[in-house]
Each structure stands twice: as C-alpha cells, then as structure tokens.
C-alpha cells in the first residue's frame, strides 16, 4: 500500500537520501547530488519549500519537493527509490501534488525536466503536462543540458 504524506523538516535526511539514490546515475551528474540534508532541512524549516514523501508499507519509497509561486505549484527533484521504480510511485506523488494544489487554490503544476530522460517526459505528458519552454542549461564541463519546462493547468 502506498500513501503520500507531507514531510517535516526533521525528515530532511530521508528526503536527501531518496533524492541522491534516484539521481546518482544521471549523466552529466545532477546538481541534486551536491545538496546536503542540512540544506534541505533549512529550506523546509524556513518555509521556502515543502516536501511530500511516498510511503510503501510505511517505508519511504519516494519524495518530491515543491514551492508555491503565485498561482503555480512548482515541483522539483521528484525522486523514487531505484528499487521501487515502475510501481506507480512517481505518478502517485504527482496525484498528491495535484490534490494539494486544488485544496490550496493553485491553478497549475509546473516543473523542469531533462529532455534526455525520456521516461520522465513521457510520464509528465501522460499525466496531462505540456511543454511550455525549452532551454539549454549551461554547466561547466558539459555542452549544455537540454531541459523543458512543463505545465499542467488545473480545473
């Protein structure tokens, strides 16, 4: 059984562990790997961001961090434990975000995704997201990372 719950700042170590496990094989390496539990704790404790954790049989299996920006809920670092991927946990996290947004009068969900991670683009597209903008993120040691901003309007 999978449940979604809002995370507390004192769960920053769990959030960071899930994030690092999910992003450790990205090429070029994700900047998420540079984030520490202390930084995540500070963001959550200050209210600058929120997070949700997916629990499978009461064990952390995934997480997502997010911010409210005007009428939008911008989410990032959606992460599922590699051993739990393919079980619908990412989609359930998206559904939890959508429910949170609707309950708080938010009009859209937004995110940015690496274009080369096609399974993520497909998941977001199948969940009703559309690409609104494409850009190349400049990062030292790379030729740039193609990304897309995606948005789902809520009714």
XYZ file of C-alpha atoms in Angstrom:
155
model
C 0.000 0.000 0.000
C 1.321 3.433 -0.978
C 0.456 6.556 0.973
C 1.594 10.154 0.492
C 2.281 12.440 3.445
C 3.622 15.932 3.888
C 7.204 15.901 5.120
C 8.537 17.673 8.182
C 11.902 19.451 8.283
C 13.284 16.719 10.539
C 12.817 14.265 7.640
C 15.457 16.054 5.562
C 17.872 13.115 5.810
C 15.262 10.756 4.342
C 14.413 13.244 1.586
C 18.075 13.761 0.719
C 18.827 10.024 0.741
C 15.955 9.288 -1.650
C 16.996 12.175 -3.902
C 20.642 11.090 -4.036
C 19.709 7.465 -4.757
C 17.340 8.442 -7.549
C 19.714 10.909 -9.243
C 23.089 9.214 -8.725
C 23.246 7.719 -12.243
C 22.347 10.831 -14.257
C 24.846 11.966 -16.865
C 26.036 14.613 -16.555
C 25.589 14.369 -12.788
C 22.568 16.153 -11.358
C 23.169 19.203 -9.192
C 20.853 17.496 -6.677
C 23.828 15.348 -5.658
C 25.500 18.457 -4.228
C 22.593 19.239 -1.907
C 23.009 18.227 1.720
C 20.443 17.162 4.290
C 21.297 20.315 6.236
C 20.436 22.500 3.230
C 17.161 20.643 2.655
C 16.335 20.920 6.366
C 16.963 24.672 6.254
C 14.689 25.115 3.214
C 11.875 23.127 4.808
C 12.254 24.713 8.252
C 12.234 28.227 6.793
C 9.105 27.530 4.756
C 10.914 28.335 1.493
C 9.843 24.928 0.236
C 7.626 21.999 1.128
C 8.004 18.277 0.505
C 5.918 15.141 0.336
C 7.066 11.580 0.951
C 5.594 8.429 -0.587
C 5.493 5.508 1.830
C 5.200 1.931 0.668
C 4.193 -0.261 3.593
C 5.290 2.579 5.899
C 8.808 2.720 4.354
C 9.967 5.813 2.411
C 9.928 4.982 -1.309
C 9.847 8.393 -2.973
C 9.631 12.101 -2.421
C 9.070 15.426 -4.125
C 9.999 18.960 -3.103
C 7.916 21.973 -4.131
C 7.270 25.679 -3.821
C 4.187 27.806 -4.269
C 4.893 30.506 -6.845
C 1.913 32.784 -7.393
C -0.863 30.674 -8.890
C 1.510 27.771 -9.621
C 2.929 24.903 -7.612
C 6.475 24.368 -8.899
C 7.871 20.947 -8.037
C 11.377 19.620 -8.369
C 13.642 16.690 -7.507
C 10.779 14.180 -7.754
C 12.619 11.024 -6.696
C 11.704 7.364 -6.417
C 13.987 4.795 -4.815
C 15.563 2.903 -7.758
C 14.365 -0.426 -6.346
C 10.790 0.886 -6.245
C 10.632 2.463 -9.712
C 7.997 1.278 -12.153
C 5.376 0.738 -9.434
C 3.433 3.984 -9.930
C 5.028 5.840 -7.009
C 6.055 8.824 -9.157
C 2.543 9.093 -10.544
C 1.094 8.895 -7.030
C 3.390 11.725 -5.937
C 2.066 13.778 -8.887
C -1.504 12.991 -7.854
C -0.697 14.061 -4.295
C 0.730 17.351 -5.584
C -2.367 17.933 -7.676
C -4.649 17.261 -4.701
C -2.597 19.649 -2.535
C -2.751 22.305 -5.264
C -6.510 22.035 -5.693
C -7.061 22.216 -1.922
C -4.950 25.407 -1.787
C -6.481 27.164 -4.808
C -3.424 26.664 -7.024
C -4.167 26.840 -10.757
C -1.272 24.843 -12.260
C 1.562 22.417 -11.590
C 4.914 23.240 -13.176
C 8.318 21.580 -13.348
C 11.533 21.464 -15.349
C 12.786 18.166 -16.723
C 15.881 16.970 -18.565
C 14.883 16.140 -22.126
C 17.242 13.143 -22.315
C 15.357 11.398 -19.507
C 12.571 10.442 -21.874
C 10.667 8.273 -19.379
C 10.133 11.351 -17.177
C 8.954 13.470 -20.115
C 6.550 10.652 -21.092
C 5.244 10.298 -17.518
C 4.540 14.016 -17.207
C 2.982 14.179 -20.670
C 0.724 11.193 -19.930
C -0.306 12.923 -16.676
C -1.526 15.973 -18.638
C 1.573 18.191 -18.669
C 2.604 20.138 -21.764
C 5.999 21.529 -22.685
C 5.851 25.307 -22.445
C 9.503 26.210 -22.995
C 12.783 24.534 -23.907
C 16.229 25.715 -22.940
C 19.818 24.593 -22.637
C 21.170 24.790 -19.083
C 24.828 25.786 -19.197
C 27.040 23.844 -16.834
C 30.826 23.699 -16.735
C 32.213 20.516 -18.250
C 29.155 19.919 -20.462
C 27.902 21.046 -23.845
C 24.767 22.180 -22.058
C 21.830 20.195 -20.720
C 18.610 20.311 -22.794
C 15.646 20.892 -20.474
C 11.957 21.602 -20.838
C 9.547 23.481 -18.635
C 6.286 21.587 -18.329
C 2.916 22.726 -17.040
C -0.426 21.184 -16.187
C -3.384 23.521 -15.855
C -5.796 22.512 -13.087
C -9.530 22.996 -13.344
